[in-house]
Structures are given as structure tokens and as C-alpha cells.
XYZ file of N, CA, C and O in Angstrom:
824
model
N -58.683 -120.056 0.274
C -59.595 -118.937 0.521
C -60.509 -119.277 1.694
O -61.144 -120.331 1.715
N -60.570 -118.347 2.697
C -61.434 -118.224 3.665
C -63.406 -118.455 3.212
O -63.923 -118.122 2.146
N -64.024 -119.021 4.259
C -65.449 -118.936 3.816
C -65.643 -117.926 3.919
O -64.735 -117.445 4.597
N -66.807 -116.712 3.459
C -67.169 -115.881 3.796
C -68.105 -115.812 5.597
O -68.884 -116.744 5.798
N -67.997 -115.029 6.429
C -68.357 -115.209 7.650
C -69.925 -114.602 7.551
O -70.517 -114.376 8.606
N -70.691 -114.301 6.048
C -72.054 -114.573 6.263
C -72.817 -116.012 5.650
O -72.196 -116.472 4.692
N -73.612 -116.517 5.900
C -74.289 -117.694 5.415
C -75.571 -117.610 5.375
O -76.034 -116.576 5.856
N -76.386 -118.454 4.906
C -77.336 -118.917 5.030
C -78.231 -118.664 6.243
O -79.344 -118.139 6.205
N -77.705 -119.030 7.128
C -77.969 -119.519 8.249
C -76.899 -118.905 9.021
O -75.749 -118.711 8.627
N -77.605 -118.492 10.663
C -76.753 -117.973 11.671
C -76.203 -119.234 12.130
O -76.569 -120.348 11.755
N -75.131 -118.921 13.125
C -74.166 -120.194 13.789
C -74.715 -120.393 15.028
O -75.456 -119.503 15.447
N -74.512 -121.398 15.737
C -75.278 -121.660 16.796
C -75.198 -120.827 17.855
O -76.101 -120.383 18.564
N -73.697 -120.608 17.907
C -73.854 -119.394 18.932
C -74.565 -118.153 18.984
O -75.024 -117.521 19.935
N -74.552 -117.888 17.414
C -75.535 -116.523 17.397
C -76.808 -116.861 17.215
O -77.566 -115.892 17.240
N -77.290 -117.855 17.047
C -78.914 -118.466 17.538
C -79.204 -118.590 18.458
O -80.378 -118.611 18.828
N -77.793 -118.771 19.457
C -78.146 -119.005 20.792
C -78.595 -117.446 21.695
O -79.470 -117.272 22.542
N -77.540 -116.422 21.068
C -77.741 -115.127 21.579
C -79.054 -114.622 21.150
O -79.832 -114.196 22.004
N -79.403 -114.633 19.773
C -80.693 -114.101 19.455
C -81.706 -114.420 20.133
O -82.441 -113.576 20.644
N -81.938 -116.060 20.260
C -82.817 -116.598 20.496
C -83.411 -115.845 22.667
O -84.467 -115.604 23.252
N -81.838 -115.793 23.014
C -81.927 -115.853 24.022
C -82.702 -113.941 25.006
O -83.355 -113.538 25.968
N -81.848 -113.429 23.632
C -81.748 -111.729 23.899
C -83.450 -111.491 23.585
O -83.991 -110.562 24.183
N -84.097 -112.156 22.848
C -85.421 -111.718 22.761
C -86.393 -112.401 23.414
O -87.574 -112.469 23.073
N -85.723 -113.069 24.657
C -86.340 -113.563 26.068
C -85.924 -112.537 27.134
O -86.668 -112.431 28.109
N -84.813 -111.761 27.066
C -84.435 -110.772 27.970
C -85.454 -110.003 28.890
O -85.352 -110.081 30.114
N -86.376 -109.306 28.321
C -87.302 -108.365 28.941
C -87.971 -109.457 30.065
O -88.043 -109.373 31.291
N -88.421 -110.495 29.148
C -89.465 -111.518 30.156
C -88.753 -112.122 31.083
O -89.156 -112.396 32.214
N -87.321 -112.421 30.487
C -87.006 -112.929 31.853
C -86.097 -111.841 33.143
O -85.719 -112.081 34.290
N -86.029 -110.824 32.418
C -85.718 -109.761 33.608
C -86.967 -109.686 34.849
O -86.839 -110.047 36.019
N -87.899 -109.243 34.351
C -89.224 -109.376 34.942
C -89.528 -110.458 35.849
O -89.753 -110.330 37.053
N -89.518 -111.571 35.162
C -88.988 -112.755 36.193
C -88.710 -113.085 37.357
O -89.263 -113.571 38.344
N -87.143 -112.500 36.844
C -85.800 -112.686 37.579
C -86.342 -111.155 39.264
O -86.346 -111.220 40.493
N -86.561 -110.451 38.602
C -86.799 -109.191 40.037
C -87.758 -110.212 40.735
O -87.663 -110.578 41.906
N -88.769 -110.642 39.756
C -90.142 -110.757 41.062
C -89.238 -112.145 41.708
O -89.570 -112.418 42.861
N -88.114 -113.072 41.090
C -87.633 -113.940 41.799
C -86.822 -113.535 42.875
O -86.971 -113.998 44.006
N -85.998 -112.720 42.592
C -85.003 -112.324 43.310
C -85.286 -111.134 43.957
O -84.290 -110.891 44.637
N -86.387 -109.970 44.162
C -86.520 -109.286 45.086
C -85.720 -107.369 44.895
O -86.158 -106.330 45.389
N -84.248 -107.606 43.844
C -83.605 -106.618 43.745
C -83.222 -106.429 42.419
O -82.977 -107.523 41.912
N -83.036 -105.317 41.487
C -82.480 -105.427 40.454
C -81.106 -105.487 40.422
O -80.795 -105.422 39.233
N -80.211 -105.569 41.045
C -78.768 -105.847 41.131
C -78.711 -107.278 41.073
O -78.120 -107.756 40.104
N -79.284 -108.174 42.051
C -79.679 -109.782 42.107
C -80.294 -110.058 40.769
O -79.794 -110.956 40.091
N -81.523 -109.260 40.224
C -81.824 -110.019 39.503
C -80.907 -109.944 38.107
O -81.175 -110.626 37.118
N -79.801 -109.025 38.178
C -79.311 -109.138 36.741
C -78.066 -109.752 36.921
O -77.432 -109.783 35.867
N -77.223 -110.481 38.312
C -76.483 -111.647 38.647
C -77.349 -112.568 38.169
O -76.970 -112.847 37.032
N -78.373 -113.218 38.466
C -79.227 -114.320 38.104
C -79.810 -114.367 36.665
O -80.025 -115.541 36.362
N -80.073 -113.682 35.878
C -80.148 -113.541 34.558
C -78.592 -113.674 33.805
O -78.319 -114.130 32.695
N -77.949 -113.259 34.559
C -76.447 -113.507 33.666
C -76.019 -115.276 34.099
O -75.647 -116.149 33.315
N -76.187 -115.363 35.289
C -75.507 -116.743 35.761
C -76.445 -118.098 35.072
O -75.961 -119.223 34.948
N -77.804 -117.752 34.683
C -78.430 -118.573 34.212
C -78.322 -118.669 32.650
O -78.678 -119.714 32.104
N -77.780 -117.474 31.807
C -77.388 -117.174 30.918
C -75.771 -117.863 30.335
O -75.560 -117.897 29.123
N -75.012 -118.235 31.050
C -73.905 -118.993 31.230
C -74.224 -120.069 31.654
O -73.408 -120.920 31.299
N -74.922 -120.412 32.174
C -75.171 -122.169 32.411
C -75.820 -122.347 30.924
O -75.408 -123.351 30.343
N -76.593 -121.695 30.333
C -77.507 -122.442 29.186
C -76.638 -122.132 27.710
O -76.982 -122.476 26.579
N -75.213 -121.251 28.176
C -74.525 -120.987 27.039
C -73.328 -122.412 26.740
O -72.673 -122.781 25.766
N -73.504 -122.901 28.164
C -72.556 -124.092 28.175
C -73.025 -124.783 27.137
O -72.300 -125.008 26.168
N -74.404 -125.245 27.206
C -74.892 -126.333 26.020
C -76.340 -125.593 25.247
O -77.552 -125.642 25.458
N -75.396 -124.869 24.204
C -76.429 -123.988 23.949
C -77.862 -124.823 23.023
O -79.019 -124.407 22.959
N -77.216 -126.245 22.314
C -77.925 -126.757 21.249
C -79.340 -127.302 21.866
O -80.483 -127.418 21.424
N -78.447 -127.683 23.575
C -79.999 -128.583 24.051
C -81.000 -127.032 24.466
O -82.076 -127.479 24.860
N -81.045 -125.790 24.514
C -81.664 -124.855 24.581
C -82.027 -124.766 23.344
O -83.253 -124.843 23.270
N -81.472 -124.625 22.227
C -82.217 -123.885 21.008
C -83.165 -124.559 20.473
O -84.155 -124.221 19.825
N -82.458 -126.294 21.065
C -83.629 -127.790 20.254
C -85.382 -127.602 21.265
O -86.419 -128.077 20.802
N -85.349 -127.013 22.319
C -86.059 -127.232 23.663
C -87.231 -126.311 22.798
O -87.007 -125.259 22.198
N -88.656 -127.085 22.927
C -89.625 -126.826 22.298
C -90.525 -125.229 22.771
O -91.481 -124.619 22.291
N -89.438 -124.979 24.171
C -89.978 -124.047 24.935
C -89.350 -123.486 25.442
O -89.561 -123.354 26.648
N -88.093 -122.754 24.765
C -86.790 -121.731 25.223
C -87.134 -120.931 26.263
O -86.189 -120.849 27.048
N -88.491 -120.035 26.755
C -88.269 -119.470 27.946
C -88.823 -120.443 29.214
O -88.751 -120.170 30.412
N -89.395 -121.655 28.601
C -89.298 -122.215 29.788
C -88.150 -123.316 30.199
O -88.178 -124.013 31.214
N -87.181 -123.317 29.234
C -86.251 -123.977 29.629
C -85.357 -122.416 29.969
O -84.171 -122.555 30.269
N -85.646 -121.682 29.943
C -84.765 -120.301 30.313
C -84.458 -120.499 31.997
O -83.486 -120.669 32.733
N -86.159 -120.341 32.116
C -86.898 -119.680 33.563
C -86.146 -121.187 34.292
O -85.357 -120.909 35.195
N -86.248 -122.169 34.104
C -86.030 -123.155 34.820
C -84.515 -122.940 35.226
O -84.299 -123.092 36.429
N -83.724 -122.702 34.650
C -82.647 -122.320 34.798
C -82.009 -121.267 35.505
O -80.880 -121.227 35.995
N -83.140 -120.211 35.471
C -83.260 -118.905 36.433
C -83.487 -119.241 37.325
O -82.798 -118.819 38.253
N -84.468 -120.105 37.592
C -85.443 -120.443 39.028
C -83.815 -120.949 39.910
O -83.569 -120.517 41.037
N -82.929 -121.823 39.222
C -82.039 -122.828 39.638
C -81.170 -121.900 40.136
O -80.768 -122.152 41.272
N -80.730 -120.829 39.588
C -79.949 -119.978 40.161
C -80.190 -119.710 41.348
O -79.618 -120.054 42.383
N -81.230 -118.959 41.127
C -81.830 -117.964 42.706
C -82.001 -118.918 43.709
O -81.855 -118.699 44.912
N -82.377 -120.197 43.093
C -82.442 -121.152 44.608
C -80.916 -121.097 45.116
O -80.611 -121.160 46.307
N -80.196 -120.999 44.285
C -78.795 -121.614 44.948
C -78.111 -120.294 45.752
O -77.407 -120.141 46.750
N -78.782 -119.365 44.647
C -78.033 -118.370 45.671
C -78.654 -117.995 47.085
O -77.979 -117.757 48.086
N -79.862 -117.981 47.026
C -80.459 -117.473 48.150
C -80.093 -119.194 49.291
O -80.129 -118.759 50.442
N -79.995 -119.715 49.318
C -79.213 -120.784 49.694
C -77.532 -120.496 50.263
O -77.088 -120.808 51.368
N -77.113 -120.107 49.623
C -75.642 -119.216 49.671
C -76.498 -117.941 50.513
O -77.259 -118.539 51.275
N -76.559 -117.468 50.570
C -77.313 -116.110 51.086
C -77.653 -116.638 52.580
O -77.159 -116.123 53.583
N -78.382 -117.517 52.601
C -79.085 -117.857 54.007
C -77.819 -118.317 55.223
O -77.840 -118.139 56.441
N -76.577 -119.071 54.212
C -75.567 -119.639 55.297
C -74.575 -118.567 55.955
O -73.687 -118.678 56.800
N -75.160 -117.322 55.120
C -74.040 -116.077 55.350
C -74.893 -114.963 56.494
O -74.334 -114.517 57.497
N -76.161 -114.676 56.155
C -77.048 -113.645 57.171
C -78.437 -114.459 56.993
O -78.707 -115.193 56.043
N -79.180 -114.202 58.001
C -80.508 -113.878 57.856
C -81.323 -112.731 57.423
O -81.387 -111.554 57.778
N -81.824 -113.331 56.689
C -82.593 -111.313 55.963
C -84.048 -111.934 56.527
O -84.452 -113.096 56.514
N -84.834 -110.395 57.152
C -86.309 -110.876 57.364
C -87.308 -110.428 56.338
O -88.379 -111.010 56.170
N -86.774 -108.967 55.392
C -87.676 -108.433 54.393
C -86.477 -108.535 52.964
O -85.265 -108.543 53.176
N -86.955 -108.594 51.816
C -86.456 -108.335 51.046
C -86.679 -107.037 50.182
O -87.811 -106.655 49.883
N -85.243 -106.221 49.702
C -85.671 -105.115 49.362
C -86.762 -104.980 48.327
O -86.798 -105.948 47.567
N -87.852 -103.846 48.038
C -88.639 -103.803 47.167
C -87.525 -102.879 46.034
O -86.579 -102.150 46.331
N -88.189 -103.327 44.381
C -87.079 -102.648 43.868
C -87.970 -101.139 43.796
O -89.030 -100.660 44.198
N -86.616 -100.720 42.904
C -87.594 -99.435 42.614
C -88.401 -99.237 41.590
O -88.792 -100.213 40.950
N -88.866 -97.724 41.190
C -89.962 -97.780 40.270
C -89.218 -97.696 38.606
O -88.163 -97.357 38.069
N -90.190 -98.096 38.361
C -90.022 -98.451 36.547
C -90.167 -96.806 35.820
O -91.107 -96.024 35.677
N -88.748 -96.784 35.478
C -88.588 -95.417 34.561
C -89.493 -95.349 33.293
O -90.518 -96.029 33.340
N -89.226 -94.539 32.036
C -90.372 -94.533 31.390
C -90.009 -95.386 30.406
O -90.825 -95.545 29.498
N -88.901 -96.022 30.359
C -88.502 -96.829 29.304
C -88.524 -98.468 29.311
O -88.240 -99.380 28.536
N -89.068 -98.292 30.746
C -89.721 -100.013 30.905
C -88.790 -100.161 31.641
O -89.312 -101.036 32.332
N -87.265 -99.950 32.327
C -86.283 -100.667 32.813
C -86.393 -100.491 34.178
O -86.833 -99.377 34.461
N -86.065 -101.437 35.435
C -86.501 -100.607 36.465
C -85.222 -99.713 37.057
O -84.229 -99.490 36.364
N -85.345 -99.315 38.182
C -84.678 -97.976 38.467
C -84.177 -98.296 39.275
O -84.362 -99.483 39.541
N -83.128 -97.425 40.301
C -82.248 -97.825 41.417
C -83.244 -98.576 42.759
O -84.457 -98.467 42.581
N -82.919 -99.114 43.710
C -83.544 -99.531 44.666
C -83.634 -97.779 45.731
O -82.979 -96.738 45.776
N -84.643 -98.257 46.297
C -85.289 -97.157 46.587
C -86.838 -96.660 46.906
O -87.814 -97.070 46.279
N -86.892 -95.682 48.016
C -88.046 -95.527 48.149
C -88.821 -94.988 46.763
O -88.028 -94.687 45.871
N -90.285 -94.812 46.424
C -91.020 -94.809 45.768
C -91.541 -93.031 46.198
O -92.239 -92.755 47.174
N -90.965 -91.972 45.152
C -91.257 -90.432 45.380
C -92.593 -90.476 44.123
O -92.533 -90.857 42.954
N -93.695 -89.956 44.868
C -94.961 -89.871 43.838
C -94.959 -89.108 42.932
O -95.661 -89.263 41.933
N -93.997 -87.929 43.154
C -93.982 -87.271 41.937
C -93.375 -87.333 40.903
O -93.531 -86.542 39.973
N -92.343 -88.587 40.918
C -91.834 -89.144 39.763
C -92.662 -89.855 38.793
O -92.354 -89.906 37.602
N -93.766 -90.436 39.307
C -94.514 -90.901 38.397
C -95.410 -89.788 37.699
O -95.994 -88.791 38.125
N -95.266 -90.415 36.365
C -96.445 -89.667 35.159
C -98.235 -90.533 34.865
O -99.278 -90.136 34.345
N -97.950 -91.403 35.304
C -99.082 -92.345 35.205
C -99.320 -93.967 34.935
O -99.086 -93.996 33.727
N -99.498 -94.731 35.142
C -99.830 -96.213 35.553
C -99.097 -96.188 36.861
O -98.146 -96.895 37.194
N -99.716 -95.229 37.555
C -99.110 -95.195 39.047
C -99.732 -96.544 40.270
O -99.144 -96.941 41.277
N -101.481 -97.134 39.567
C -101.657 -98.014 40.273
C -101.006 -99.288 40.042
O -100.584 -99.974 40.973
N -100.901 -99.672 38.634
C -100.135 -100.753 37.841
C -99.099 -100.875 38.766
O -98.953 -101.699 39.669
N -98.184 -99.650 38.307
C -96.793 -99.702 39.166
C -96.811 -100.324 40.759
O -96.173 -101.308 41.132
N -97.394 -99.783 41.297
C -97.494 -99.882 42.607
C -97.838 -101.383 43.427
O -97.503 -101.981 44.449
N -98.666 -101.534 42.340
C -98.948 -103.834 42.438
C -98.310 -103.964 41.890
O -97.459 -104.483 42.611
N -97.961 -103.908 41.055
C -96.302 -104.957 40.504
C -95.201 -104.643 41.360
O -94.275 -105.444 41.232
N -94.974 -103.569 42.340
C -93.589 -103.536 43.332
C -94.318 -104.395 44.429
O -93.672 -104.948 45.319
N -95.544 -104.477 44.345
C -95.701 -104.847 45.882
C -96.199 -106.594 45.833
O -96.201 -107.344 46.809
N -96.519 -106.883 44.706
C -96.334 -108.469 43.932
C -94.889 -108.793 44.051
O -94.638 -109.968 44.320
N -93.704 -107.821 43.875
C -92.676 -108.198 43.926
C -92.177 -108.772 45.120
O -91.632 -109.870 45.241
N -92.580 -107.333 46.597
C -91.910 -108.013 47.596
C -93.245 -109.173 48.200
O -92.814 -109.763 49.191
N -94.035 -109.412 48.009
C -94.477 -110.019 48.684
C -93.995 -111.406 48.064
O -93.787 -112.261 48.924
N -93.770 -111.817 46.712
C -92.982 -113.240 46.515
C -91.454 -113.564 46.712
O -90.801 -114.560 46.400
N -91.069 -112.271 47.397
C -90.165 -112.346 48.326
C -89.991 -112.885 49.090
O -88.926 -113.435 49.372
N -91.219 -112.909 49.817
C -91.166 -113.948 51.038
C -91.594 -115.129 51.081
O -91.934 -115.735 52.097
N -91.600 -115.545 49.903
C -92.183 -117.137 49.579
C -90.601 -117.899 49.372
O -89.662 -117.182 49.024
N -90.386 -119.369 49.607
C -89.577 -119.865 49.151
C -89.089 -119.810 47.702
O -90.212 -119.841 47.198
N -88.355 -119.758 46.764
C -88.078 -119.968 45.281
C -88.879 -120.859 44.966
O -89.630 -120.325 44.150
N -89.270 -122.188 45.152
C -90.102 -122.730 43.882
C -91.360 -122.468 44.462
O -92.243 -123.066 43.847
N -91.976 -121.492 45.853
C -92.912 -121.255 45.958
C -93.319 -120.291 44.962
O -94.365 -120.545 44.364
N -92.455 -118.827 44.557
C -92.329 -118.039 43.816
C -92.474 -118.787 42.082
O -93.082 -118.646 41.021
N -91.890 -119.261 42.459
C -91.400 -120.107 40.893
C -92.728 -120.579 40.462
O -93.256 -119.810 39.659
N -93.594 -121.889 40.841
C -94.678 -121.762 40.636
C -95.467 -121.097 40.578
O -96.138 -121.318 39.570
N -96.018 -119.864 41.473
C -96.895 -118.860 41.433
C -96.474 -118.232 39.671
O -97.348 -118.131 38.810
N -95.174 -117.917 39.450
C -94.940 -117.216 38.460
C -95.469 -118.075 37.267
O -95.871 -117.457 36.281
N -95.500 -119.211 37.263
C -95.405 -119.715 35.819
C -96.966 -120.150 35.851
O -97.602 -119.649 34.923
N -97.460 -120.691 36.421
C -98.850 -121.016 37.213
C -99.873 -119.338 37.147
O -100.901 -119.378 36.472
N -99.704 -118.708 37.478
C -100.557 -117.746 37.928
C -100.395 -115.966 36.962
O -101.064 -114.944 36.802
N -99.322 -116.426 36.635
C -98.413 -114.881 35.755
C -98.300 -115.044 34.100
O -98.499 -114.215 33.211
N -97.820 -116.723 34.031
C -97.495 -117.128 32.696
C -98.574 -118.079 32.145
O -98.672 -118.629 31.048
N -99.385 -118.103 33.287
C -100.811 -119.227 32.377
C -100.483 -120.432 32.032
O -101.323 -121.011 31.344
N -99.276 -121.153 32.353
C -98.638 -122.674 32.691
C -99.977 -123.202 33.648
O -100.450 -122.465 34.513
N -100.555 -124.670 33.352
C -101.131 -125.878 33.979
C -99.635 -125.814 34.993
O -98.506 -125.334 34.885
N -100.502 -126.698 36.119
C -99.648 -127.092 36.969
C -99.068 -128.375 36.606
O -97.952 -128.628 37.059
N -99.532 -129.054 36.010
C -98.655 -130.078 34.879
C -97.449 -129.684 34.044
O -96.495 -130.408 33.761
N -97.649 -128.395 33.690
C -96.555 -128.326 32.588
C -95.870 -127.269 33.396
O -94.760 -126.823 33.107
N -96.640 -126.860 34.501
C -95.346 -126.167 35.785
C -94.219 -127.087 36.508
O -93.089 -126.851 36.935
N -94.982 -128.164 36.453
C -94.413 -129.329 37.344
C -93.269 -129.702 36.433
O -92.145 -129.669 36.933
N -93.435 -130.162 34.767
C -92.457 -130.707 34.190
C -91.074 -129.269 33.960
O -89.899 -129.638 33.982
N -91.292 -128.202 33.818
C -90.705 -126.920 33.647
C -89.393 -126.851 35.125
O -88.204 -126.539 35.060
N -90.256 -127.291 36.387
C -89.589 -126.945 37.689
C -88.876 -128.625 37.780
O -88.284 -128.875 38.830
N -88.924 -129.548 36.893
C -88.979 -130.869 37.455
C -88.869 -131.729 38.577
O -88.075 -132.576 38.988
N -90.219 -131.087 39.020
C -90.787 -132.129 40.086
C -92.311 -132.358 40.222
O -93.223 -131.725 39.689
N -92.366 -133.375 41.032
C -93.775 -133.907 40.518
C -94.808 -133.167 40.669
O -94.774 -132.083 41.251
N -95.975 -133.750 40.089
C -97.384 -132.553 39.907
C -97.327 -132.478 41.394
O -97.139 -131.447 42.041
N -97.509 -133.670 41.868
C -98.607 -133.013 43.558
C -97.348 -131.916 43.819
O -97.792 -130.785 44.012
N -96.082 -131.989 43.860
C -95.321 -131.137 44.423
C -95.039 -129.630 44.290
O -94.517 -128.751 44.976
N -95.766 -129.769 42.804
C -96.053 -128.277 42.132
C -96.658 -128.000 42.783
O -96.398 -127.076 43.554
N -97.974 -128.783 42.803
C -99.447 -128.243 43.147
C -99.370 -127.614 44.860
O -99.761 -126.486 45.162
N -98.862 -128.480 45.717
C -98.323 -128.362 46.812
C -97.833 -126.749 47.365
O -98.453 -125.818 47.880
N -96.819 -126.901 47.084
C -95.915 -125.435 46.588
C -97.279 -124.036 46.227
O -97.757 -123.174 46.964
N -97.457 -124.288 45.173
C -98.746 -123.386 44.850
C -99.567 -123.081 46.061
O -99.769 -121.979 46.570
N -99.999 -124.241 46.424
C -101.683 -123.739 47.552
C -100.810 -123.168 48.990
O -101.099 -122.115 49.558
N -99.891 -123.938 49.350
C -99.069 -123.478 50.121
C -98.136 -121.580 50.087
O -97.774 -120.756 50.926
N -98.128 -121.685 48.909
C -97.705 -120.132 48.606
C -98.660 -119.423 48.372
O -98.384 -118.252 48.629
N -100.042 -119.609 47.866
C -101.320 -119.015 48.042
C -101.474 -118.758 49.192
O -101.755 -117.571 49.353
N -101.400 -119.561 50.448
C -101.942 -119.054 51.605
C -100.822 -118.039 52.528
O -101.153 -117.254 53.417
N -99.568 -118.280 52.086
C -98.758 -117.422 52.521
C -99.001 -116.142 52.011
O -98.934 -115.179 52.776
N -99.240 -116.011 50.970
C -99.655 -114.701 50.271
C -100.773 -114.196 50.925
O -100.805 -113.107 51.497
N -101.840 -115.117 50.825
C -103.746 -114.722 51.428
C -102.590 -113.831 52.892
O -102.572 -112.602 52.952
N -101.845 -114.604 53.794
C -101.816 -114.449 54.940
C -100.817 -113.026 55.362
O -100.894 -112.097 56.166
N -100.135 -113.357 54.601
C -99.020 -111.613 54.441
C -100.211 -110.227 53.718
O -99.765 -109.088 53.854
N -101.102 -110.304 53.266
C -102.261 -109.503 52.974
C -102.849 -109.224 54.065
O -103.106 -108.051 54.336
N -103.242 -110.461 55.078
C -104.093 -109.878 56.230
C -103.062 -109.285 57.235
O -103.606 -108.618 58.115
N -101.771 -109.361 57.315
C -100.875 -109.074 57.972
C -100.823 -109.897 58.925
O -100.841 -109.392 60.047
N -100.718 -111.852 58.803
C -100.904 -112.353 60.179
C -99.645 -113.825 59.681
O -99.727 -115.024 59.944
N -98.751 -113.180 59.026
C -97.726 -113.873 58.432
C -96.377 -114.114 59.378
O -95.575 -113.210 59.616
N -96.281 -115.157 59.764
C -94.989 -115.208 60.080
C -94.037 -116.116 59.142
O -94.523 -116.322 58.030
N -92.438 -116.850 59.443
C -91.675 -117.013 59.106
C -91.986 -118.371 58.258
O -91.344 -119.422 58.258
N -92.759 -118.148 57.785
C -93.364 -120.300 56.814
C -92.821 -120.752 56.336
O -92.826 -121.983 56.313
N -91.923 -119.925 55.581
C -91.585 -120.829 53.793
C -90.832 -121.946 54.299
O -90.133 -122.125 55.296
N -91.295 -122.860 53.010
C -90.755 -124.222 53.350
C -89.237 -124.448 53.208
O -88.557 -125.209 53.897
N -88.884 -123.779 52.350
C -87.406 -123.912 52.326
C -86.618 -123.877 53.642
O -85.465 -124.298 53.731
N -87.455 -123.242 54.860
C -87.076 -122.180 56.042
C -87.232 -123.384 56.792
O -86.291 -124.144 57.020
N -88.471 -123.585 57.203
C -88.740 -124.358 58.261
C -89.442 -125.605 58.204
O -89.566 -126.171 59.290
N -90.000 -126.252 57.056
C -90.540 -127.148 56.658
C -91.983 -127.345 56.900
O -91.907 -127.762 58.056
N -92.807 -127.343 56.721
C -94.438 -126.905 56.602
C -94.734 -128.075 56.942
O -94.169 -128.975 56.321
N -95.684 -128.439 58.005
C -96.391 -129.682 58.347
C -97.979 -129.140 58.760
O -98.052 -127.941 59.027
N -98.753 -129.629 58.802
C -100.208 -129.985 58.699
C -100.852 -130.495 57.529
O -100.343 -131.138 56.611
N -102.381 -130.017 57.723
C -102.879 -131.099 56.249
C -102.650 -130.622 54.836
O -102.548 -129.510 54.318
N -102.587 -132.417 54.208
C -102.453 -131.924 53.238
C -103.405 -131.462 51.975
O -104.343 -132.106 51.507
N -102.929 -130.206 51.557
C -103.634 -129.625 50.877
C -104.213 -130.492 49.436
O -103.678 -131.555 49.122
N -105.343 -129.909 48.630
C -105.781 -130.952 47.512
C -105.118 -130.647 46.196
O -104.856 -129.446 46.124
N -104.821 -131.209 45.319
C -104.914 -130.672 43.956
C -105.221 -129.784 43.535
O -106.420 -129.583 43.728
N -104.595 -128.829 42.838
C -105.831 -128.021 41.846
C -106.246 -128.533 40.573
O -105.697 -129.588 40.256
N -106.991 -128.104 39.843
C -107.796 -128.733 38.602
C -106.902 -128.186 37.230
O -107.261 -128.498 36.095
């Protein structure tokens, strides 16, 4: 006689899906402000989703499933936009579009005002938070997000991205001022991934 296929207890794989599907929203969210497009960002949510399905046990044991998620996301988008860079140069990245009423976002596309019903200012900084960490390198983005969005120490940003504090910290003040500087409109081509950033070095944060 066959076991019965309910138990006690779910099987790892379906701990792995549960566990993972009720990180979905947060890490969609994520994944756009990482990746710039909702087509990209739901390649990079799936591809990071298959890397962590390979070994699902060391995810479910991990004291901090969306930050062993995001780390994994972050890993994607670096690689692709990496892949991306050896194929074209892009100078803007698309902004996505606006968020329908059901939370999901919408085709890429300009922004028609009369589609919106209201949290029209909300909306409007979160597309424009989007493209502007567009133009930051990935773990410039990456830090800002977990650091500044998710309320992560730059300590426990640093162990999440694994690399060292100053390098978090680094990354951060460095993507702060790219940001300060794409605000005043006096931004050119920085990110480090791009061209490698030299002058002083910046301090710690606390």
C-alpha cells in the first residue's frame, strides 16, 4: 500500500514553494526597482527562483529567507546586466509603468493621468525611485535597497551582499551621491561597475 500523499508535515519542495511564494510581492518590488522593467524583473525573479530551487534546504534552514532570496536576485541582475552591457550600451533605463489597482504593475509605458484614481503622488516617487536606481550600478542599487528601503544595518547589508562592511558602506555613500547628483541634474556616466570611481575616500556610516 501506497503512503497517503498528505502528512503531517509539507515536503520540502512544497516548503520551499510556500515559503518562497509568500516572498513574491516583496521581491517583485525589488526585482523592478533592480532591474528597471517589469519584463526583466520577472526573468530575474524566476532565474533567482531556480538557482535557490537547486538547493532548496540551505534556503528554508537560512534564518532570513528574503534575505537569502534578495541576495540571489541581486546575483542575477548583476549577471545579466553584465550580459547586457557586452551586447549594447543603454544610457536610460526604461521607467516601468503605473501600478494598476490591484498592486501589479502595468505594461511599460508612458504615465496617462487620467488613469490614475489616487495615490497619484506615492505612485509617481516610486516610478521615479525606480528609474533613478537605474542608473546606479547593481550592488549600488542593492545596498540602497536593503540599507535605506528594508531598514538592514550596513553590517547585515554587507553580510546579505557578501562583501565587506567598508565595501557596503562604500557602495552606499557613493550611490547616495549619484542619486543627490541625478536630482540636481549634474550626473554623468559614474557607476562603478562602468568606469571605476576614484577620489576620496568616503567615511563609514554609523
Amino acid at each position: 500500500m501506497g503512503h497517503s500523499p498528505t502528512g503531517p508535515s509539507p515536503s520540502p519542495p512544497a516548503r520551499f514553494d510556500d515559503t518562497f511564494c509568500d516572498l513574491l510581492p516583496r521581491l517583485y518590488r525589488r526585482a523592478v526597482m533592480l532591474a528597471g522593467t517589469r519584463a526583466w524583473a520577472e526573468d530575474a525573479v524566476h532565474e533567482a527562483y531556480l538557482k535557490l530551487a537547486a538547493r532548496p534546504q540551505r534556503f528554508l534552514d537560512h534564518p532570513e529567507p528574503y534575505a537569502y532570496a534578495f541576495a540571489a536576485l541581486l546575483s542575477v541582475v548583476r549577471d545579466t546586466r553584465r550580459r547586457e552591457r557586452r551586447q549594447v550600451l543603454v544610457d536610460d533605463v526604461e521607467a516601468p509603468g503605473a501600478v494598476d489597482a490591484s498592486g501589479r504593475l502595468g505594461s511599460i509605458g508612458p504615465v496617462v493621468a487620467a488613469a490614475w484614481d489616487g495615490g497619484v503622488e506615492r505612485r509617481d516617487a516610486e516610478m521615479e525611485a525606480v528609474r533613478l536606481l537605474g542608473r546606479l550600478s547593481s550592488r549600488q542599487a542593492g545596498v540602497v535597497i536593503l540599507v535605506d528601503l528594508d531598514g538592514y544595518t550596513i553590517d547585515q547589508a554587507a553580510r546579505i551582499m557578501k562583501v565587506h562592511r567598508g565595501t557596503a558602506a562604500r557602495h552606499r555613500t557613493r550611490a547616495l551621491e549619484k542619486l543627490r547628483s541625478l536630482l540636481d541634474g549634474n550626473a554623468g556616466d559614474t557607476t562603478e561597475e562602468n568606469t571605476g570611481i576614484s577620489g576620496r575616500e568616503p567615511g563609514h556610516e554609523a
